[in-house]
Coordinates of C-alpha atoms and ligand atoms in Angstrom, one line a residue:
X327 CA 139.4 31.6 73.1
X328 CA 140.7 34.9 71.8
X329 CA 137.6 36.8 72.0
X330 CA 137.1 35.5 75.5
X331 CA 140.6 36.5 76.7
X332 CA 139.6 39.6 74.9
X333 CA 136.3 40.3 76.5
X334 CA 137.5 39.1 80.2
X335 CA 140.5 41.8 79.7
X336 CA 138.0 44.2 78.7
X337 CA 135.6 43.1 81.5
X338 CA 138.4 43.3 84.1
X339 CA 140.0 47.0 83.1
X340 CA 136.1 48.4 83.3
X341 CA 136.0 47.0 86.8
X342 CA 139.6 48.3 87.6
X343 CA 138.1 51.8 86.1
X344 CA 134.8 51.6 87.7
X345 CA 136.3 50.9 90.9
X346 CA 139.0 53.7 90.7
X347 CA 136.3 56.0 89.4
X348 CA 134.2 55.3 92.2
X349 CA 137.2 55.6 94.6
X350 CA 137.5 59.1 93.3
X351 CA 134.3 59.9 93.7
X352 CA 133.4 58.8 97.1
X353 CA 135.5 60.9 99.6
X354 CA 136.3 58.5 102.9
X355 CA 133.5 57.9 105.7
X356 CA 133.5 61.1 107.3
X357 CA 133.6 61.6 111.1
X358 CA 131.3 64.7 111.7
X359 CA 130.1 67.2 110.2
X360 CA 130.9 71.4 110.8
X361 CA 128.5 74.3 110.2
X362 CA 129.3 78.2 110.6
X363 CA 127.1 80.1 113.4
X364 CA 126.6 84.2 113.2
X365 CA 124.1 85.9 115.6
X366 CA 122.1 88.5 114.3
X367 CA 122.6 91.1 117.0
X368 CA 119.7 93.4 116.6
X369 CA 117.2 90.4 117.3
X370 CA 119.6 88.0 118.8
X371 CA 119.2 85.0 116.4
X372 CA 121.9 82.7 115.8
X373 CA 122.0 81.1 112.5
X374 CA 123.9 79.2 109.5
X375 CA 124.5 78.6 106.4
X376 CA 123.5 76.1 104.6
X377 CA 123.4 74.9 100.6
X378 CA 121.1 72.7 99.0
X379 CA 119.3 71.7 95.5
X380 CA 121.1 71.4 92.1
X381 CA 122.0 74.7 91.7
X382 CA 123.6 74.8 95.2
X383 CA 121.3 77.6 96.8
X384 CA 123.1 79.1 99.8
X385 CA 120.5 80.1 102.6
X386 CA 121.3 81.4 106.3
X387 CA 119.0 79.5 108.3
X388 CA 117.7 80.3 112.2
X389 CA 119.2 77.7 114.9
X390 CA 116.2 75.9 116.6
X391 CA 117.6 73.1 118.7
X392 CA 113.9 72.0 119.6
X393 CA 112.2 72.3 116.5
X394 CA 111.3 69.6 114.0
X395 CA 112.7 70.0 110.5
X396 CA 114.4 72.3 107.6
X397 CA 111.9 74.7 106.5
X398 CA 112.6 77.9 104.3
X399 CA 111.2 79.8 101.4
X400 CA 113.6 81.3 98.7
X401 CA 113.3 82.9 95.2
X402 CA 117.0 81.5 94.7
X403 CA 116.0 77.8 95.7
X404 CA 115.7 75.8 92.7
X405 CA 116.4 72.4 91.8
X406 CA 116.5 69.9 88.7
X407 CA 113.7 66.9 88.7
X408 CA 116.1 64.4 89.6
X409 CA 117.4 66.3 93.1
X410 CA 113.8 67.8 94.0
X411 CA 111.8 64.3 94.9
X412 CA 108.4 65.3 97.1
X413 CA 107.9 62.8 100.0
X414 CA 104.4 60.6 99.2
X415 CA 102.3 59.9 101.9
X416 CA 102.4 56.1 102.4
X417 CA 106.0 55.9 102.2
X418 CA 108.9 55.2 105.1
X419 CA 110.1 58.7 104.3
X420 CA 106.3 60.0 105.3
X421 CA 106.5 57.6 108.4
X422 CA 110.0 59.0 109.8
X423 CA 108.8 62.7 108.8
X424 CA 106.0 61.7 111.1
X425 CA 103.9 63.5 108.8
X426 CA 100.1 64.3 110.4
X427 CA 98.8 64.5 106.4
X428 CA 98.7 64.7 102.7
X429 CA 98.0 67.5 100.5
X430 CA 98.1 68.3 96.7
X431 CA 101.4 69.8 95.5
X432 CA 99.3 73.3 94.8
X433 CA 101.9 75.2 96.5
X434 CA 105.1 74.7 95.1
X435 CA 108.8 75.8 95.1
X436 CA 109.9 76.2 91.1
X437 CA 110.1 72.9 90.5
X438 CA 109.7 70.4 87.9
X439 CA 108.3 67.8 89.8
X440 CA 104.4 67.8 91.4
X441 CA 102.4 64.7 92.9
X442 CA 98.8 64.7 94.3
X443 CA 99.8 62.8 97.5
X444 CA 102.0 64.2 99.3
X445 CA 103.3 64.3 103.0
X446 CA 102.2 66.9 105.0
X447 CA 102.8 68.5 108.0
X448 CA 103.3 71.7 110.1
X449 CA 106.9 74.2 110.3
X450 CA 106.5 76.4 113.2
X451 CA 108.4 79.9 113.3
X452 CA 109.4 79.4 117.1
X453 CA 109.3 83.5 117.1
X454 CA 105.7 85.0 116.2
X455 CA 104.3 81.2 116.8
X456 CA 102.9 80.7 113.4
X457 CA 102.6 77.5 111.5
X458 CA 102.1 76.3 107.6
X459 CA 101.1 73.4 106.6
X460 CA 102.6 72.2 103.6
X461 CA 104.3 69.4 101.7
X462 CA 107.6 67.5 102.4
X463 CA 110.0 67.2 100.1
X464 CA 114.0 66.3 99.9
X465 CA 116.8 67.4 98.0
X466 CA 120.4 67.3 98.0
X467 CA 122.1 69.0 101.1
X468 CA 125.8 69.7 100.3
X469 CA 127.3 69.5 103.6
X470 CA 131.1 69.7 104.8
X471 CA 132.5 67.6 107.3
X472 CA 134.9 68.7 109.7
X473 CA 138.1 67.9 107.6
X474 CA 136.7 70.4 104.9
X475 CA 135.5 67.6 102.2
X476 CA 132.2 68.3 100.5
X477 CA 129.3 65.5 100.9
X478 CA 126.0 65.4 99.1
X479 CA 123.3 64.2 101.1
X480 CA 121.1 63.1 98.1
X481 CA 117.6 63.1 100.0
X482 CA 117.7 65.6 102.6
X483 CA 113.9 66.3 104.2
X484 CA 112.5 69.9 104.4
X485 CA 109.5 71.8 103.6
X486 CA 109.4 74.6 101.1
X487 CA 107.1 77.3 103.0
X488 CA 105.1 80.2 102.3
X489 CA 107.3 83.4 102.3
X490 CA 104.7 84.6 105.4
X491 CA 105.8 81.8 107.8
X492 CA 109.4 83.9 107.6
X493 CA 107.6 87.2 109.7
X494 CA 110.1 87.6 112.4
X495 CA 113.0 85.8 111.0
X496 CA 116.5 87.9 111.2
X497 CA 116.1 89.8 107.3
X498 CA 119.0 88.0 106.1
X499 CA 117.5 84.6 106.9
X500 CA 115.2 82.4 105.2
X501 CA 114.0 79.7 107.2
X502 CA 115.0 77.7 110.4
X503 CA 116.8 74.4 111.3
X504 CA 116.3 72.1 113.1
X505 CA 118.2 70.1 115.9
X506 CA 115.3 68.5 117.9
X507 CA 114.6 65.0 118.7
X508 CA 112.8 63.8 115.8
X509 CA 113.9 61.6 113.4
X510 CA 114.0 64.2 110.9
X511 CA 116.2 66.8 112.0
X512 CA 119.6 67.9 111.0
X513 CA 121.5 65.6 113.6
X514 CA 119.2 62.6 113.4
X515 CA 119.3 62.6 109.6
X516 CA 123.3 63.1 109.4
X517 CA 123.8 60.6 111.9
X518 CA 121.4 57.7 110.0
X519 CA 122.9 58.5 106.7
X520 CA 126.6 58.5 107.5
X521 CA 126.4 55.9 110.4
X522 CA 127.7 58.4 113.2
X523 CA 127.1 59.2 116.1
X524 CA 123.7 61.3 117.3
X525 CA 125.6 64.1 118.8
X526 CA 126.4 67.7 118.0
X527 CA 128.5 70.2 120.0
X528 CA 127.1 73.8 120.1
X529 CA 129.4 77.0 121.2
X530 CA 126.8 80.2 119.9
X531 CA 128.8 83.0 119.4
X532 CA 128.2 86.5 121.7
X533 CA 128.9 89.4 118.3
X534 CA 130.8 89.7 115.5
X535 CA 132.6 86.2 115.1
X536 CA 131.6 83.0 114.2
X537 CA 130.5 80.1 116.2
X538 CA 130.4 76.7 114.9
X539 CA 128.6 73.4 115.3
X540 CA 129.3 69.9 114.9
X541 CA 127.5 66.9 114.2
X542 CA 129.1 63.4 115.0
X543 CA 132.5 62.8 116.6
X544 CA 134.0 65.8 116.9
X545 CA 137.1 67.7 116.3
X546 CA 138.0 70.5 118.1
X547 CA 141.0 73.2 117.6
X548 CA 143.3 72.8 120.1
X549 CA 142.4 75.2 122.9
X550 CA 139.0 74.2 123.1
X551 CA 140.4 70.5 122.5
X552 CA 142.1 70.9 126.3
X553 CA 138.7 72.5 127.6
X554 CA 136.4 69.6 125.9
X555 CA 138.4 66.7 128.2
X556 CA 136.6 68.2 131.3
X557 CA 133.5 68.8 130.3
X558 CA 130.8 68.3 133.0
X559 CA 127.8 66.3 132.6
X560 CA 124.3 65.8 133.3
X561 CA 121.4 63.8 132.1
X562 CA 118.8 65.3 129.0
X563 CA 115.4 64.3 129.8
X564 CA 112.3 63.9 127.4
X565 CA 109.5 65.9 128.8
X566 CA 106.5 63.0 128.4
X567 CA 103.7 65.8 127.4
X568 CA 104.1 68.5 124.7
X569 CA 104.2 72.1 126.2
X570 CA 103.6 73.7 123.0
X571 CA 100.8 73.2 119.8
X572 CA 103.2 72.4 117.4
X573 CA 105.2 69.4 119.3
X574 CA 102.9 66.8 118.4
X575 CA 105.7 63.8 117.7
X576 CA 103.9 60.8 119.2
X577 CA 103.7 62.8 122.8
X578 CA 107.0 63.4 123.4
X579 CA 108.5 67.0 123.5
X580 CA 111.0 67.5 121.1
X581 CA 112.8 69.8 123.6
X582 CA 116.0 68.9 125.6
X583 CA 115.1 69.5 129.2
X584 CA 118.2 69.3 132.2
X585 CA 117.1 68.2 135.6
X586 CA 118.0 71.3 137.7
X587 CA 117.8 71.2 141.3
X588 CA 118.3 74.4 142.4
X589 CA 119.8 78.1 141.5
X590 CA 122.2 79.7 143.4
X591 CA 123.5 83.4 144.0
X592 CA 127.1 83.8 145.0
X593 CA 126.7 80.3 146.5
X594 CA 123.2 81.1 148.2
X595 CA 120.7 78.8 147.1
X596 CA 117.3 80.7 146.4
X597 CA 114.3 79.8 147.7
X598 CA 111.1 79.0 146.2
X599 CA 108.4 75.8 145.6
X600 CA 110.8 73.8 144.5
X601 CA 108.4 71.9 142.4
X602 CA 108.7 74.1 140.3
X603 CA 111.9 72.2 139.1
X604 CA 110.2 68.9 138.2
X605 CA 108.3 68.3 135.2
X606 CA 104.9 67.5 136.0
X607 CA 104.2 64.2 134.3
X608 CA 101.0 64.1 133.8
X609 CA 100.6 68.3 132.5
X610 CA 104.1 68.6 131.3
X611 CA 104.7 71.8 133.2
X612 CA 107.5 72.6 134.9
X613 CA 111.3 71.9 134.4
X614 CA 114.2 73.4 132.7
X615 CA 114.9 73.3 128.8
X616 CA 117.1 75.0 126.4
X617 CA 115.9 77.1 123.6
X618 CA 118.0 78.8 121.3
X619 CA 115.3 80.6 119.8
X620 CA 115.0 82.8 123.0
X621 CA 117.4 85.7 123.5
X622 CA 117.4 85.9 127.9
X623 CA 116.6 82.9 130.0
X624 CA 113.1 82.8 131.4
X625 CA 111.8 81.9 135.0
X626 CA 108.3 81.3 136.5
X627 CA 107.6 84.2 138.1
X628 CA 108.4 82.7 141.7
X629 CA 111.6 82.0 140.6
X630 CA 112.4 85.0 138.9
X631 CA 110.8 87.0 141.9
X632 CA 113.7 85.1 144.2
X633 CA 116.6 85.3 141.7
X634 CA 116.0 89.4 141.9
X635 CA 115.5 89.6 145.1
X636 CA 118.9 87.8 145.9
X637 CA 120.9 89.6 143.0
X638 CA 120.0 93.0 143.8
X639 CA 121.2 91.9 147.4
X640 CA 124.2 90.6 146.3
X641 CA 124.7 93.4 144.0
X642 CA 124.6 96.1 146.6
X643 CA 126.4 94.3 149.0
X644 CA 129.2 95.0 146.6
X645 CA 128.5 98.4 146.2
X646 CA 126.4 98.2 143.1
X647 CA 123.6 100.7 142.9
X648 CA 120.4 99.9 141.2
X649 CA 118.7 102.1 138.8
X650 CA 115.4 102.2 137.0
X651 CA 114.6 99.1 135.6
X652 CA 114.5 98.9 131.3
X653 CA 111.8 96.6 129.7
X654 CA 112.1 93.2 129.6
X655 CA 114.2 93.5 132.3
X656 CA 113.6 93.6 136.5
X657 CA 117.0 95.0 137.8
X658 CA 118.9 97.2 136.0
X659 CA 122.2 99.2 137.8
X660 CA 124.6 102.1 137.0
X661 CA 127.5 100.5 135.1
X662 CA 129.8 103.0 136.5
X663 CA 129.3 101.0 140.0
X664 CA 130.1 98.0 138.3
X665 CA 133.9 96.8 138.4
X666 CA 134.5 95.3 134.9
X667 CA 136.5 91.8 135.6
X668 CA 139.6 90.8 133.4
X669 CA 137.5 87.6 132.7
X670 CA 134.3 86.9 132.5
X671 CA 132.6 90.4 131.8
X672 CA 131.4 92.9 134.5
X673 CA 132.1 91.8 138.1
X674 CA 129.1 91.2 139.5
X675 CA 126.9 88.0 141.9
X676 CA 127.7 84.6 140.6
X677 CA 124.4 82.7 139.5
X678 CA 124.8 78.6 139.6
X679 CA 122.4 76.0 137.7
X680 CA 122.6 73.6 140.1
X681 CA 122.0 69.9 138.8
X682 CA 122.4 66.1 140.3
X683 CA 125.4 65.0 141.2
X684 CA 128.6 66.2 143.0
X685 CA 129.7 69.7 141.6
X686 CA 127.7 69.4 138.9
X687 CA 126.3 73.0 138.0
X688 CA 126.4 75.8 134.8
X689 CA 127.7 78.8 136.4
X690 CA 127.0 82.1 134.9
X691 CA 129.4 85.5 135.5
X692 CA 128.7 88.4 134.1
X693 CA 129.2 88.1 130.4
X694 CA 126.7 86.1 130.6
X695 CA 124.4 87.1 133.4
X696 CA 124.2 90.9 132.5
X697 CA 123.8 93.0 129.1
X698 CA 124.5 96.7 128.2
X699 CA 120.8 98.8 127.3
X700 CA 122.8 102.2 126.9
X701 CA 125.7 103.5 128.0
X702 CA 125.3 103.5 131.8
X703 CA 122.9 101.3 132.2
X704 CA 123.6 97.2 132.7
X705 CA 121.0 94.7 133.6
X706 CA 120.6 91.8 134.8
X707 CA 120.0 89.3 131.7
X708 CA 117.2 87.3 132.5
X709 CA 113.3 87.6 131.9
X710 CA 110.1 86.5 133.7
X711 CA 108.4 84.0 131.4
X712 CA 105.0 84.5 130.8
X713 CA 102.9 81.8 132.3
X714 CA 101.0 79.7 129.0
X715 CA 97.0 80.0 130.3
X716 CA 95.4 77.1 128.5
X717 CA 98.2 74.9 128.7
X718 CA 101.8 73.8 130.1
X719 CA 104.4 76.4 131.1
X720 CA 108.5 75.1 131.2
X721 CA 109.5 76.6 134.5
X722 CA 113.6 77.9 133.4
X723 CA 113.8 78.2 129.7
X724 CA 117.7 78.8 129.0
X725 CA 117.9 81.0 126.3
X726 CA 120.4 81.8 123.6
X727 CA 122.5 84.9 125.7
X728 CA 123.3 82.4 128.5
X729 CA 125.0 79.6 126.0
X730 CA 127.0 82.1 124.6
X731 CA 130.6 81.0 124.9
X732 CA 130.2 77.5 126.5
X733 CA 130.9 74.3 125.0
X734 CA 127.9 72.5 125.2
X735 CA 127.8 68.9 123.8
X736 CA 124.1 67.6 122.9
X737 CA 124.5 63.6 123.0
X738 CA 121.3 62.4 121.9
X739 CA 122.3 58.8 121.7
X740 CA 123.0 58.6 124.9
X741 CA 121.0 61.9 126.0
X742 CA 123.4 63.5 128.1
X743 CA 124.4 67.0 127.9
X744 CA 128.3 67.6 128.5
X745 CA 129.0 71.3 129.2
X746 CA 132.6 73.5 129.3
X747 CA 132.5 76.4 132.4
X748 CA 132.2 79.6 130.1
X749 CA 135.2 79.4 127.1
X750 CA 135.9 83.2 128.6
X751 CA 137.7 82.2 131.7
X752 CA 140.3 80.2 129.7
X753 CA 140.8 83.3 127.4
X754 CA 139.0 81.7 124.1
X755 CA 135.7 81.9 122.8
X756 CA 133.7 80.0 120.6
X757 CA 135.0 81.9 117.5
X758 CA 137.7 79.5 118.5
X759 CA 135.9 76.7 118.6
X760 CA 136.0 75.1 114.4
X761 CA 137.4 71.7 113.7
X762 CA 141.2 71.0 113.5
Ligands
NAG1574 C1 120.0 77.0 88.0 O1 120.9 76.4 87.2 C2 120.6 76.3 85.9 C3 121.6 75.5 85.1 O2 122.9 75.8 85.5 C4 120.4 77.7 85.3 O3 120.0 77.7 83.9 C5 119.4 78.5 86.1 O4 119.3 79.8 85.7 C6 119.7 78.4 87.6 N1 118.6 78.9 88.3 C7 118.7 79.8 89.3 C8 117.4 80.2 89.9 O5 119.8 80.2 89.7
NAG1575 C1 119.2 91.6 111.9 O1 117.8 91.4 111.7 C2 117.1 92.6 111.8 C3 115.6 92.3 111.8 O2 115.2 91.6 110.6 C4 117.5 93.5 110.6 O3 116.8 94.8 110.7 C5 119.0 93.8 110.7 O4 119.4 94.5 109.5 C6 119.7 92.4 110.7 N1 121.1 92.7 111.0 C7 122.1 92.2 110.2 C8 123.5 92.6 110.5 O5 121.8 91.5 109.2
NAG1576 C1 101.6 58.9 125.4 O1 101.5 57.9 124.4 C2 101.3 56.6 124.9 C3 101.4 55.7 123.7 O2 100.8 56.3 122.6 C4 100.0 56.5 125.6 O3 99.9 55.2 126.1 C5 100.0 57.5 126.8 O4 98.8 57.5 127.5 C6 100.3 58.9 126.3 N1 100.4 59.8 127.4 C7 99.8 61.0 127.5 C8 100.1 61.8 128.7 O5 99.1 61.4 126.6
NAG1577 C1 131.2 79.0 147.4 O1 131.4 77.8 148.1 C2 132.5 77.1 147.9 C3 132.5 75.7 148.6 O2 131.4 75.6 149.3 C4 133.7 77.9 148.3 O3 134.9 77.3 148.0 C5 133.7 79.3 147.6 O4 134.7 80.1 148.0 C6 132.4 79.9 147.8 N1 132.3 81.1 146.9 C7 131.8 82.3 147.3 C8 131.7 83.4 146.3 O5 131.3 82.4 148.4
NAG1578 C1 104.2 74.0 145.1 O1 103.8 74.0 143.7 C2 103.0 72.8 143.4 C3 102.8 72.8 142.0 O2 102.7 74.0 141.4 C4 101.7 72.9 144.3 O3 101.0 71.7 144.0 C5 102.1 72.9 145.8 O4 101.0 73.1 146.5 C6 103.1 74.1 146.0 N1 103.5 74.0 147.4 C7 103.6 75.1 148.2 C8 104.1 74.8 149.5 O5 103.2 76.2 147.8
NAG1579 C1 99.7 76.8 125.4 O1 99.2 75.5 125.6 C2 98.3 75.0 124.6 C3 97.7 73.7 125.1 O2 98.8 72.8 125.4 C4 99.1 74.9 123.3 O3 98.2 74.4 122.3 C5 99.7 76.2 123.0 O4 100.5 76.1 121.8 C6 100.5 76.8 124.1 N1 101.0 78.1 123.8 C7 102.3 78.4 123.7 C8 102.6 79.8 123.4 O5 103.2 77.6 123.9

């Protein structure tokens, strides 16, 4: 009777300490998750920091919000056998990766663990185009959430690369991120393991500060709080055919395409085949996507051809005079005949993005729709893309200089994109942008 007394006494503090241990130990279900965003200026890459194994490696990873996983190579990486697992071929880990293989663990990051089978498949450097082909693996991702408290994500995917597949990478970077639709990256994996929402707000930063993005339900700081309440929103749409070798996930892009219906120049819409705008269903040409891995905005030629013609109409109109134009740029101006606004950068056309819907477009001023090349010399920020000649060309890829300083929410669950008019004209930025 005694001992029994006893041993249910003893049985009931271990519970009461297991339980309060375990209390301690598991911080409360958090609501999203915040990363820091620097650019690199010289090569305009945006990237963050992230840590990951046992030892807690930091690494400053490249931004790719249409590419498929975590891939980086690092002398400082290493990890302890019980945080370092490799993903096996036949397993559900393999089947989410979407792996398209299985290798031997020949190549390996320093280690302890190796197996014969395991899940392959290809990290693309979305700069020089390269691929390796390697193993999968996960480890521990030590992640904060946007009330500062440290989670481990015990079995993070990523692929341990050759040092080669980092040729073109911004030299204090090691590898790139990714926040594409596939099951495996960042946003998809955070949202399945803590049960929130598939969602991350983006504000890339233009120099020196810090940007910031969030994954989940997000909390802003109160400026950008006001500013996030009237965000305007259009629909993301999956492009049904890959445009590029490496997006081979069933044959879906992993890209987030908008469905613009026109571009405007101080309210003149532009003309061109308009066709250009939908995405070819059957090819997977055309339309509009955003790639964070590009530095200008890129237009089919047609396009492009229009929007000059247009802005350097505009321009002069205004009494801005056009000068030589600098590589990869087509118009280029004296700065001195450009008025430098109080908001928004130099004072120059307007361009619109126009989408569906009533009022619905991404308007660009200057900031963001013109950048310095020397002293006197501004031009107008946006590129011709070069046409793909065995395959699919995106007609308007938005790159990385033209989501500077917007708010742009990425709602994958419900695939909208909810965008902020440029943080600029409210006087804030996206250096303003972290959690509350
Ligand atoms: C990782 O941590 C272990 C244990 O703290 C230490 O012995 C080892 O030197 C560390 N390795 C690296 C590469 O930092
Ligand atoms: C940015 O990347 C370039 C190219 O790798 C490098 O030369 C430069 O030093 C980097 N800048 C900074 C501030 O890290
Ligand atoms: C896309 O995949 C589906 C299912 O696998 C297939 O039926 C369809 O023909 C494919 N479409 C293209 C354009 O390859
Ligand atoms: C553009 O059009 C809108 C409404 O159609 C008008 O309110 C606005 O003043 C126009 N802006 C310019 C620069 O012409
Ligand atoms: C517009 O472009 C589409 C696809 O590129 C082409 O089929 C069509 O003939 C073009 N229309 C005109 C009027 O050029
Ligand atoms: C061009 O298209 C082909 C065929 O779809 C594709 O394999 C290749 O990767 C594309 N090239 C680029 C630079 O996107």
């Amino acid at each position: 009777m005694a001992s029994s007394t006893l041993s249910i006494l003893i049985l009931f503090s271990l519970l009461v300490v297991c339980s309060f241990s375990n209390a301690k130990r598991s911080p409360p279900k958090p609501k999203g998750f915040i990363f820091p965003i620097k650019k690199n200026e010289t090569v305009n890459q945006y990237y963050t920091s992230i840590q990951i194994g046992s030892n807690n490696t930091k690494l400053n990873v490249v931004i790719d919000i249409s590419g498929n996983f975590l891939w980086f190579s690092s002398d400082d990486y290493f990890s302890s056998a019980s945080g370092y697992l490799p993903i096996p071929c036949d397993s559900k880990e393999c089947n989410i990766a979407n792996g398209v293989g299985c290798i031997l663990c020949e190549f390996q990051p320093p280690v302890p663990k190796c197996i014969t089978n395991m899940c392959a498949d290809y990290a693309l450097n979305p700069y020089s185009g390269t691929q390796g082909y390697n193993g999968l693996s996960t480890d521990v991702l030590h992640v904060y959430s946007t009330h500062g408290q440290r989670y481990n994500f015990k079995r993070f995917p990523f692929q341990y690369s050759d040092t080669v597949l980092r040729q073109d990478l911004a030299s204090s970077t090691q590898g790139v991120i990714s926040l594409g639709r596939t099951r495996i990256s960042l946003q998809a994996q955070l949202a399945s393991a803590f049960k929130i929402r598939e969602k991350f707000a983006l504000c890339v930063p233009s120099s020196g500060h810090e940007g910031n993005l969030i994954i989940g339900n997000v909390a802003y700081n109160k400026p950008i709080e006001e500013i996030s309440k009237s965000l305007i929103s259009t629909p993301l749409i999956r492009n049904p055919v890959s445009t590029s070798g490496n997006e081979v996930i069933g044959n879906l892009t992993l890209a987030y395409f908008i469905n613009v219906k026109s571009i405007r120049v101080n309210n003149k819409t532009l003309s061109f085949n308009n066709s250009l705008l939908s995405i070819d269903e059957s090819t997977g040409g055309g339309g509009t996507c955003l790639r964070t891995v590009r530095s200008y905005t890129s237009l089919h030629r047609s396009i492009y051809r229009a929007l000059l013609n247009e802005f350097v109409k505009a321009a002069a109109s205004q009494g801005i005079k056009r000068v030589a134009s600098v590589a990869p740029f087509g118009a280029c101006f004296d700065a001195k005949t450009i008025a430098s606004g109080k908001i928004g950068g130099p004072q120059v056309p307007i361009i619109d993005l126009v989408m569906e819907g009533k009022n619905v477009f991404w308007r660009f001023y200057g900031s963001n729709s013109m950048v310095r090349v020397s002293k006197n010399v501004i031009c107008l920020a946006f590129e011709e893309g070069s046409p793909n000649l065995t395959g699919p060309t995106t007609s308007i890829v938005v790159g990385g200089y033209q989501m500077e300083n917007y708010l742009l929410e990425f709602d994958v669950t419900s695939s909208k994109l909810r965008f902020s008019p440029s943080l600029l004209l409210s006087g804030t930025s996206c250096s303003q942008f972290g959690a509350s």
